[in-house]
PDB file of C-alpha atoms in Angstrom:
ATOM      1  CA  MET A  20     295.897 -28.662 -35.370  1.00 47.00           C
ATOM      2  CA  ASN A  21     294.977 -29.624 -31.809  1.00 49.00           C
ATOM      3  CA  ARG A  22     297.782 -32.070 -30.980  1.00 49.00           C
ATOM      4  CA  PRO A  23     297.535 -31.832 -27.178  1.00 48.00           C
ATOM      5  CA  ALA A  24     294.026 -33.306 -27.278  1.00 46.00           C
ATOM      6  CA  PHE A  25     295.249 -36.308 -29.335  1.00 42.00           C
ATOM      7  CA  ALA A  26     298.164 -36.924 -26.960  1.00 43.00           C
ATOM      8  CA  ALA A  27     295.883 -36.857 -23.921  1.00 43.00           C
ATOM      9  CA  ALA A  28     293.663 -39.653 -25.337  1.00 44.00           C
ATOM     10  CA  ALA A  29     296.499 -42.111 -25.872  1.00 45.00           C
ATOM     11  CA  PRO A  30     297.007 -43.205 -22.210  1.00 47.00           C
ATOM     12  CA  ALA A  31     293.305 -44.207 -21.874  1.00 46.00           C
ATOM     13  CA  VAL A  32     293.566 -46.582 -24.871  1.00 42.00           C
ATOM     14  CA  SER A  33     296.779 -48.016 -23.484  1.00 44.00           C
ATOM     15  CA  ASN A  34     295.141 -48.695 -20.098  1.00 46.00           C
ATOM     16  CA  ARG A  35     292.261 -50.565 -21.729  1.00 44.00           C
ATOM     17  CA  LEU A  36     294.711 -52.760 -23.654  1.00 37.00           C
ATOM     18  CA  LEU A  37     296.562 -53.589 -20.442  1.00 39.00           C
ATOM     19  CA  LEU A  38     293.316 -54.566 -18.671  1.00 40.00           C
ATOM     20  CA  MET A  39     292.271 -56.819 -21.575  1.00 43.00           C
ATOM     21  CA  SER A  40     295.696 -58.437 -21.710  1.00 44.00           C
ATOM     22  CA  GLY A  41     295.517 -59.144 -17.980  1.00 46.00           C
ATOM     23  CA  ALA A  42     292.107 -60.818 -18.320  1.00 42.00           C
ATOM     24  CA  VAL A  43     293.322 -63.023 -21.184  1.00 40.00           C
ATOM     25  CA  MET A  44     296.397 -64.103 -19.221  1.00 43.00           C
ATOM     26  CA  ALA A  45     294.284 -64.910 -16.143  1.00 44.00           C
ATOM     27  CA  ALA A  46     291.920 -67.050 -18.237  1.00 42.00           C
ATOM     28  CA  ALA A  47     294.843 -68.832 -19.848  1.00 42.00           C
ATOM     29  CA  ALA A  48     296.324 -69.626 -16.454  1.00 42.00           C
ATOM     30  CA  LEU A  49     292.965 -70.977 -15.251  1.00 42.00           C
ATOM     31  CA  PHE A  50     292.364 -73.383 -18.151  1.00 42.00           C
ATOM     32  CA  ALA A  51     295.921 -74.206 -19.271  1.00 44.00           C
ATOM     33  CA  ALA A  52     296.443 -77.200 -16.933  1.00 45.00           C
ATOM     34  CA  PRO A  53     293.173 -78.544 -15.354  1.00 46.00           C
ATOM     35  CA  ALA A  54     294.902 -81.604 -13.943  1.00 44.00           C
ATOM     36  CA  ALA A  55     297.298 -79.422 -11.959  1.00 43.00           C
ATOM     37  CA  ARG A  56     294.623 -77.071 -10.604  1.00 49.00           C
ATOM     38  CA  ALA A  57     294.944 -76.784  -6.827  1.00 50.00           C
ATOM     39  CA  GLN A  58     293.271 -75.051  -3.935  1.00 54.00           C
ATOM     40  CA  SER A  59     295.287 -73.805  -0.984  1.00 54.00           C
ATOM     41  CA  GLN A  60     294.093 -74.877   2.452  1.00 57.00           C
ATOM     42  CA  PRO A  61     293.329 -72.322   5.199  1.00 59.00           C
ATOM     43  CA  ASP A  62     296.054 -73.641   7.558  1.00 61.00           C
ATOM     44  CA  GLY A  63     298.762 -73.210   4.944  1.00 59.00           C
ATOM     45  CA  GLY A  64     299.137 -76.961   4.309  1.00 59.00           C
ATOM     46  CA  ALA A  65     299.753 -78.622   0.991  1.00 61.00           C
ATOM     47  CA  PRO A  66     297.350 -77.542  -1.742  1.00 64.00           C
ATOM     48  CA  MET A  67     294.394 -79.857  -2.367  1.00 62.00           C
ATOM     49  CA  THR A  68     294.160 -81.121  -5.951  1.00 62.00           C
ATOM     50  CA  MET A  69     290.643 -81.445  -7.471  1.00 64.00           C
ATOM     51  CA  HIS A  70     289.948 -84.375  -9.820  1.00 61.00           C
ATOM     52  CA  ALA A  71     286.901 -84.953 -12.063  1.00 62.00           C
ATOM     53  CA  MET A  72     284.558 -87.737 -10.818  1.00 71.00           C
ATOM     54  CA  VAL A  73     283.810 -90.504 -13.331  1.00 71.00           C
ATOM     55  CA  ALA A  74     280.723 -92.667 -12.700  1.00 75.00           C
ATOM     56  CA  PRO A  75     281.434 -96.418 -12.703  1.00 80.00           C
ATOM     57  CA  PRO A  76     279.783 -98.510 -15.437  1.00 90.00           C
ATOM     58  CA  ALA A  77     276.328 -99.800 -14.532  1.00 93.00           C
ATOM     59  CA  LEU A  78     273.761-102.319 -15.716  1.00 94.00           C
ATOM     60  CA  ASN A  79     270.071-101.306 -15.791  1.00 96.00           C
ATOM     61  CA  LEU A  80     267.684-104.285 -16.031  1.00 97.00           C
ATOM     62  CA  SER A  81     264.017-105.196 -15.510  1.00 97.00           C
ATOM     63  CA  ALA A  82     262.391-108.469 -14.440  1.00 97.00           C
ATOM     64  CA  TYR A  83     259.112-109.741 -13.028  1.00 96.00           C
ATOM     65  CA  GLY A  84     257.699-112.494 -10.871  1.00 96.00           C
ATOM     66  CA  GLU A  85     254.274-114.099 -11.265  1.00 96.00           C
ATOM     67  CA  VAL A  86     252.245-116.203  -8.854  1.00 95.00           C
ATOM     68  CA  LYS A  87     248.941-117.921  -9.602  1.00 95.00           C
ATOM     69  CA  THR A  88     246.543-118.536  -6.745  1.00 94.00           C
ATOM     70  CA  ALA A  89     242.883-119.359  -6.187  1.00 94.00           C
ATOM     71  CA  PRO A  90     240.615-116.469  -5.116  1.00 94.00           C
ATOM     72  CA  ASP A  91     238.824-116.593  -1.779  1.00 94.00           C
ATOM     73  CA  MET A  92     236.217-113.830  -2.275  1.00 95.00           C
ATOM     74  CA  ALA A  93     234.001-112.314  -4.954  1.00 95.00           C
ATOM     75  CA  THR A  94     232.411-108.924  -5.579  1.00 95.00           C
ATOM     76  CA  ILE A  95     229.149-108.561  -7.513  1.00 94.00           C
ATOM     77  CA  SER A  96     227.680-105.300  -8.795  1.00 94.00           C
ATOM     78  CA  PHE A  97     223.967-105.172  -9.661  1.00 95.00           C
ATOM     79  CA  GLY A  98     221.089-102.727  -9.853  1.00 95.00           C
ATOM     80  CA  VAL A  99     217.357-102.205  -9.679  1.00 96.00           C
ATOM     81  CA  VAL A 100     215.893-100.100 -12.503  1.00 96.00           C
ATOM     82  CA  THR A 101     212.277 -98.906 -12.374  1.00 97.00           C
ATOM     83  CA  GLU A 102     210.234 -96.585 -14.608  1.00 96.00           C
ATOM     84  CA  ALA A 103     207.025 -94.626 -13.974  1.00 97.00           C
ATOM     85  CA  THR A 104     205.170 -91.627 -15.329  1.00 96.00           C
ATOM     86  CA  THR A 105     206.284 -89.465 -12.395  1.00 96.00           C
ATOM     87  CA  ALA A 106     209.625 -89.157 -10.635  1.00 97.00           C
ATOM     88  CA  ALA A 107     208.105 -89.866  -7.242  1.00 97.00           C
ATOM     89  CA  GLU A 108     206.463 -93.068  -8.445  1.00 97.00           C
ATOM     90  CA  ALA A 109     209.691 -94.287 -10.080  1.00 97.00           C
ATOM     91  CA  MET A 110     211.591 -93.753  -6.828  1.00 97.00           C
ATOM     92  CA  ARG A 111     208.856 -95.411  -4.757  1.00 97.00           C
ATOM     93  CA  LEU A 112     208.826 -98.527  -6.945  1.00 97.00           C
ATOM     94  CA  ASN A 113     212.611 -98.649  -6.823  1.00 97.00           C
ATOM     95  CA  ALA A 114     212.711 -98.349  -3.035  1.00 97.00           C
ATOM     96  CA  THR A 115     210.176-101.186  -2.674  1.00 96.00           C
ATOM     97  CA  ARG A 116     212.221-103.514  -4.862  1.00 96.00           C
ATOM     98  CA  MET A 117     215.529-102.587  -3.276  1.00 96.00           C
ATOM     99  CA  THR A 118     214.111-103.275   0.193  1.00 96.00           C
ATOM    100  CA  GLN A 119     213.213-106.773  -0.999  1.00 97.00           C
ATOM    101  CA  VAL A 120     216.730-107.208  -2.433  1.00 97.00           C
ATOM    102  CA  MET A 121     218.364-106.191   0.855  1.00 96.00           C
ATOM    103  CA  ALA A 122     216.204-108.693   2.717  1.00 96.00           C
ATOM    104  CA  ALA A 123     217.237-111.402   0.254  1.00 96.00           C
ATOM    105  CA  LEU A 124     220.915-110.582   0.866  1.00 96.00           C
ATOM    106  CA  ARG A 125     220.461-110.925   4.625  1.00 96.00           C
ATOM    107  CA  ARG A 126     218.747-114.299   4.137  1.00 95.00           C
ATOM    108  CA  ALA A 127     221.707-115.373   1.991  1.00 94.00           C
ATOM    109  CA  GLY A 128     224.054-114.643   4.897  1.00 94.00           C
ATOM    110  CA  ILE A 129     225.596-111.438   3.551  1.00 95.00           C
ATOM    111  CA  ALA A 130     226.674-109.080   6.347  1.00 94.00           C
ATOM    112  CA  GLU A 131     225.566-105.447   6.214  1.00 93.00           C
ATOM    113  CA  ARG A 132     229.180-104.236   6.129  1.00 95.00           C
ATOM    114  CA  ASP A 133     229.640-106.136   2.837  1.00 96.00           C
ATOM    115  CA  VAL A 134     226.807-104.282   1.072  1.00 96.00           C
ATOM    116  CA  GLN A 135     227.406-100.789  -0.308  1.00 95.00           C
ATOM    117  CA  THR A 136     225.286 -98.506  -2.477  1.00 94.00           C
ATOM    118  CA  SER A 137     227.482 -97.584  -5.432  1.00 92.00           C
ATOM    119  CA  GLY A 138     225.046 -95.391  -7.370  1.00 93.00           C
ATOM    120  CA  LEU A 139     221.604 -93.768  -7.217  1.00 95.00           C
ATOM    121  CA  ASN A 140     220.218 -91.998 -10.270  1.00 96.00           C
ATOM    122  CA  LEU A 141     216.917 -90.513 -11.413  1.00 96.00           C
ATOM    123  CA  SER A 142     216.516 -89.357 -15.013  1.00 96.00           C
ATOM    124  CA  ALA A 143     213.745 -88.213 -17.342  1.00 96.00           C
ATOM    125  CA  GLN A 144     212.910 -90.486 -20.307  1.00 95.00           C
ATOM    126  CA  TYR A 145     211.909 -89.041 -23.672  1.00 95.00           C
ATOM    127  CA  ASP A 146     210.464 -90.375 -26.916  1.00 92.00           C
ATOM    128  CA  TYR A 147     212.058 -88.922 -30.028  1.00 92.00           C
ATOM    129  CA  VAL A 148     210.151 -88.605 -33.297  1.00 89.00           C
ATOM    130  CA  GLN A 149     211.677 -87.080 -36.399  1.00 89.00           C
ATOM    131  CA  ASN A 150     210.775 -83.424 -36.975  1.00 87.00           C
ATOM    132  CA  GLU A 151     208.994 -83.266 -33.628  1.00 87.00           C
ATOM    133  CA  PRO A 152     210.137 -82.000 -30.216  1.00 91.00           C
ATOM    134  CA  PRO A 153     211.063 -84.668 -27.629  1.00 91.00           C
ATOM    135  CA  ARG A 154     208.048 -85.986 -25.716  1.00 91.00           C
ATOM    136  CA  LEU A 155     208.409 -86.839 -22.028  1.00 94.00           C
ATOM    137  CA  ARG A 156     207.581 -90.502 -21.499  1.00 93.00           C
ATOM    138  CA  GLY A 157     208.307 -90.743 -17.781  1.00 96.00           C
ATOM    139  CA  TYR A 158     211.145 -91.150 -15.319  1.00 97.00           C
ATOM    140  CA  GLN A 159     213.691 -93.866 -14.595  1.00 97.00           C
ATOM    141  CA  ALA A 160     215.196 -94.600 -11.164  1.00 97.00           C
ATOM    142  CA  ASN A 161     218.400 -96.626 -10.960  1.00 97.00           C
ATOM    143  CA  ASN A 162     219.838 -97.918  -7.664  1.00 97.00           C
ATOM    144  CA  ARG A 163     223.122 -99.857  -7.871  1.00 96.00           C
ATOM    145  CA  VAL A 164     224.711-101.949  -5.138  1.00 96.00           C
ATOM    146  CA  THR A 165     228.097-103.652  -4.720  1.00 96.00           C
ATOM    147  CA  VAL A 166     228.194-106.800  -2.598  1.00 96.00           C
ATOM    148  CA  ILE A 167     231.219-108.692  -1.251  1.00 96.00           C
ATOM    149  CA  ILE A 168     230.737-112.462  -0.981  1.00 96.00           C
ATOM    150  CA  ASN A 169     233.280-114.216   1.222  1.00 95.00           C
ATOM    151  CA  ASP A 170     232.001-117.733   0.455  1.00 93.00           C
ATOM    152  CA  LEU A 171     232.647-118.595  -3.198  1.00 92.00           C
ATOM    153  CA  ASP A 172     230.181-121.478  -3.044  1.00 91.00           C
ATOM    154  CA  ALA A 173     227.426-118.923  -2.443  1.00 92.00           C
ATOM    155  CA  VAL A 174     228.107-116.696  -5.453  1.00 92.00           C
ATOM    156  CA  GLY A 175     225.643-118.371  -7.809  1.00 91.00           C
ATOM    157  CA  THR A 176     222.859-118.760  -5.260  1.00 93.00           C
ATOM    158  CA  THR A 177     223.280-115.132  -4.131  1.00 94.00           C
ATOM    159  CA  ALA A 178     222.957-113.910  -7.714  1.00 93.00           C
ATOM    160  CA  ASP A 179     219.784-115.984  -8.117  1.00 93.00           C
ATOM    161  CA  ALA A 180     218.351-114.673  -4.848  1.00 94.00           C
ATOM    162  CA  VAL A 181     218.745-110.991  -5.698  1.00 95.00           C
ATOM    163  CA  VAL A 182     217.313-111.481  -9.190  1.00 94.00           C
ATOM    164  CA  ALA A 183     214.277-113.219  -7.698  1.00 94.00           C
ATOM    165  CA  ALA A 184     213.912-110.280  -5.262  1.00 95.00           C
ATOM    166  CA  GLY A 185     213.812-107.619  -7.976  1.00 94.00           C
ATOM    167  CA  VAL A 186     217.309-107.044  -9.414  1.00 95.00           C
ATOM    168  CA  ASN A 187     217.063-106.586 -13.193  1.00 94.00           C
ATOM    169  CA  GLN A 188     220.639-105.572 -14.029  1.00 93.00           C
ATOM    170  CA  ILE A 189     223.875-107.363 -13.097  1.00 92.00           C
ATOM    171  CA  ASP A 190     226.979-105.467 -14.175  1.00 90.00           C
ATOM    172  CA  GLY A 191     229.719-107.950 -13.424  1.00 87.00           C
ATOM    173  CA  ILE A 192     231.680-110.005 -10.958  1.00 91.00           C
ATOM    174  CA  SER A 193     235.298-109.861  -9.840  1.00 92.00           C
ATOM    175  CA  PHE A 194     237.215-112.448  -7.849  1.00 93.00           C
ATOM    176  CA  GLY A 195     239.893-111.444  -5.395  1.00 93.00           C
ATOM    177  CA  LEU A 196     241.907-112.153  -2.280  1.00 94.00           C
ATOM    178  CA  LYS A 197     241.032-111.061   1.228  1.00 93.00           C
ATOM    179  CA  ASP A 198     244.752-110.626   1.965  1.00 94.00           C
ATOM    180  CA  PRO A 199     247.098-110.595  -1.062  1.00 94.00           C
ATOM    181  CA  THR A 200     250.267-110.035   1.025  1.00 94.00           C
ATOM    182  CA  MET A 201     251.539-113.627   0.881  1.00 95.00           C
ATOM    183  CA  ALA A 202     251.044-113.960  -2.881  1.00 95.00           C
ATOM    184  CA  GLU A 203     252.666-110.576  -3.519  1.00 95.00           C
ATOM    185  CA  ASN A 204     255.704-111.468  -1.403  1.00 96.00           C
ATOM    186  CA  GLN A 205     256.133-114.723  -3.322  1.00 96.00           C
ATOM    187  CA  ALA A 206     256.005-112.778  -6.579  1.00 96.00           C
ATOM    188  CA  ARG A 207     258.594-110.319  -5.216  1.00 96.00           C
ATOM    189  CA  GLN A 208     261.003-113.137  -4.367  1.00 97.00           C
ATOM    190  CA  LEU A 209     260.625-114.607  -7.851  1.00 97.00           C
ATOM    191  CA  ALA A 210     261.172-111.196  -9.424  1.00 97.00           C
ATOM    192  CA  VAL A 211     264.387-110.600  -7.465  1.00 97.00           C
ATOM    193  CA  ARG A 212     265.731-114.044  -8.359  1.00 98.00           C
ATOM    194  CA  ASN A 213     264.956-113.440 -12.016  1.00 98.00           C
ATOM    195  CA  LEU A 214     266.620-110.029 -11.913  1.00 97.00           C
ATOM    196  CA  GLN A 215     269.731-111.423 -10.229  1.00 97.00           C
ATOM    197  CA  ALA A 216     270.009-114.259 -12.759  1.00 97.00           C
ATOM    198  CA  LYS A 217     269.643-111.847 -15.660  1.00 97.00           C
ATOM    199  CA  ALA A 218     272.303-109.501 -14.233  1.00 97.00           C
ATOM    200  CA  SER A 219     274.762-112.385 -13.759  1.00 96.00           C
ATOM    201  CA  LEU A 220     274.158-113.517 -17.336  1.00 97.00           C
ATOM    202  CA  TYR A 221     274.845-110.063 -18.738  1.00 96.00           C
ATOM    203  CA  ALA A 222     277.995-109.614 -16.662  1.00 95.00           C
ATOM    204  CA  GLN A 223     279.323-113.009 -17.801  1.00 95.00           C
ATOM    205  CA  ALA A 224     278.580-112.204 -21.445  1.00 95.00           C
ATOM    206  CA  LEU A 225     280.348-108.857 -21.102  1.00 93.00           C
ATOM    207  CA  GLY A 226     283.354-110.434 -19.409  1.00 94.00           C
ATOM    208  CA  VAL A 227     283.153-108.199 -16.349  1.00 94.00           C
ATOM    209  CA  GLY A 228     282.441-108.723 -12.668  1.00 94.00           C
ATOM    210  CA  LEU A 229     279.010-108.016 -11.206  1.00 95.00           C
ATOM    211  CA  GLY A 230     279.025-105.541  -8.341  1.00 93.00           C
ATOM    212  CA  GLY A 231     276.349-104.691  -5.810  1.00 93.00           C
ATOM    213  CA  ILE A 232     272.915-103.374  -6.653  1.00 94.00           C
ATOM    214  CA  ARG A 233     272.705 -99.598  -6.693  1.00 93.00           C
ATOM    215  CA  SER A 234     268.915 -99.119  -6.774  1.00 95.00           C
ATOM    216  CA  LEU A 235     265.730-101.168  -6.982  1.00 96.00           C
ATOM    217  CA  SER A 236     262.191-100.043  -7.886  1.00 96.00           C
ATOM    218  CA  GLU A 237     258.897-101.956  -7.948  1.00 95.00           C
ATOM    219  CA  GLY A 238     255.676-101.838  -9.949  1.00 87.00           C
ATOM    220  CA  GLY A 239     252.600-103.990 -10.484  1.00 79.00           C
ATOM    221  CA  GLY A 240     250.931-105.931  -7.702  1.00 80.00           C
ATOM    222  CA  TYR A 241     247.523-107.340  -6.856  1.00 79.00           C
ATOM    223  CA  SER A 242     244.601-106.093  -8.938  1.00 76.00           C
ATOM    224  CA  PRO A 243     241.331-108.065  -9.219  1.00 69.00           C
ATOM    225  CA  GLN A 244     239.911-108.241 -12.735  1.00 64.00           C
ATOM    226  CA  PRO A 245     236.136-107.824 -13.324  1.00 61.00           C
ATOM    227  CA  VAL A 246     234.269-110.413 -15.393  1.00 58.00           C
ATOM    228  CA  PRO A 247     230.957-109.609 -17.174  1.00 54.00           C
ATOM    229  CA  MET A 248     227.915-111.433 -15.806  1.00 50.00           C
ATOM    230  CA  TYR A 249     225.298-110.952 -18.521  1.00 46.00           C
ATOM    231  CA  ALA A 250     225.020-114.755 -18.893  1.00 37.00           C
ATOM    232  CA  VAL A 251     224.439-115.064 -15.150  1.00 41.00           C
ATOM    233  CA  ARG A 252     221.464-112.723 -15.354  1.00 41.00           C
ATOM    234  CA  ALA A 253     219.887-114.639 -18.247  1.00 39.00           C
ATOM    235  CA  GLN A 254     220.315-118.038 -16.600  1.00 42.00           C
ATOM    236  CA  SER A 255     218.963-116.768 -13.292  1.00 42.00           C
ATOM    237  CA  MET A 256     215.770-115.568 -14.944  1.00 44.00           C
ATOM    238  CA  ASP A 257     215.200-118.491 -17.307  1.00 50.00           C
ATOM    239  CA  SER A 258     216.357-121.489 -15.289  1.00 50.00           C
ATOM    240  CA  GLY A 259     215.330-122.974 -11.986  1.00 57.00           C
ATOM    241  CA  SER A 260     218.841-124.276 -11.258  1.00 67.00           C
ATOM    242  CA  SER A 261     221.538-122.344  -9.433  1.00 74.00           C
ATOM    243  CA  THR A 262     223.693-120.159 -11.635  1.00 80.00           C
ATOM    244  CA  PRO A 263     227.105-121.805 -12.191  1.00 83.00           C
ATOM    245  CA  VAL A 264     230.075-119.544 -11.442  1.00 83.00           C
ATOM    246  CA  ALA A 265     233.714-120.585 -11.964  1.00 85.00           C
ATOM    247  CA  ALA A 266     236.299-118.711  -9.882  1.00 86.00           C
ATOM    248  CA  GLY A 267     239.402-119.877 -11.774  1.00 86.00           C
ATOM    249  CA  GLU A 268     242.799-118.507 -10.754  1.00 91.00           C
ATOM    250  CA  LEU A 269     244.254-115.062 -10.145  1.00 93.00           C
ATOM    251  CA  THR A 270     247.637-113.920 -11.436  1.00 93.00           C
ATOM    252  CA  ILE A 271     249.662-111.659  -9.157  1.00 94.00           C
ATOM    253  CA  ARG A 272     252.595-110.015 -10.922  1.00 94.00           C
ATOM    254  CA  ILE A 273     255.376-107.847  -9.490  1.00 96.00           C
ATOM    255  CA  ASP A 274     257.630-105.859 -11.865  1.00 96.00           C
ATOM    256  CA  ILE A 275     261.012-104.592 -10.675  1.00 97.00           C
ATOM    257  CA  THR A 276     263.861-102.567 -12.145  1.00 97.00           C
ATOM    258  CA  GLY A 277     267.392-102.679 -10.748  1.00 97.00           C
ATOM    259  CA  VAL A 278     270.713-100.949 -11.406  1.00 96.00           C
ATOM    260  CA  TYR A 279     273.915-102.953 -10.773  1.00 96.00           C
ATOM    261  CA  ASP A 280     277.513-101.779 -10.655  1.00 94.00           C
ATOM    262  CA  LEU A 281     279.915-103.471 -13.069  1.00 94.00           C
ATOM    263  CA  MET A 282     283.546-104.128 -12.117  1.00 91.00           C
ATOM    264  CA  ARG A 283     286.156-103.811 -14.849  1.00 80.00           C
TER     265      ARG A 283
END
């Protein structure tokens, strides 16, 4: 029997047990009394006690404000589409018509800065017959323009003038505001009043006091809506009278979300 070897191993096991016991005791001292946990200060003063922070109750609400106002401008998008057997001829015909359209816009009192080319496209046109390869028919040129009209009374007559000059596609019209700031600010004020009233109502129903607002975020705002003008194109071609256009009203909406503190 080799008893000396067995006796020599015993102190190592005992040391490991002591180290484990020390770690367990240290952990127990750390978590036994969280409320009494303290941190000594460098100058030797009284220990500083650390307390868990509890967020106050809050109220998260949304509201909106809407303002209706008459537009003071319009935007029309239209195009000149031409076809020919060759690409060069299609582009030449298109350029001739578009030159006439630009001249008509100037005669209608539209400033050059209010006219913008929004698209220029040239594409091959094919005829398709079943069980046969596509047959090239010719080429199509498409030149599209967006025009801002600052006088709403001139919208119908301007549409008629460009159609008479060569426009054969009108995509749509949108009414808008030159400066939406005033209408947006009115909608903001209404939204805040609605949010404040809703917060007061909730606080009263809950039987608690309403504190100050913690945060406020905004969404929405001015966005002109396009209106199709296919009827305008048909009337302009088939009737000698000016195309009637109704501007209606715009709706400006501001959405807000606010977080209020509640007092117990």
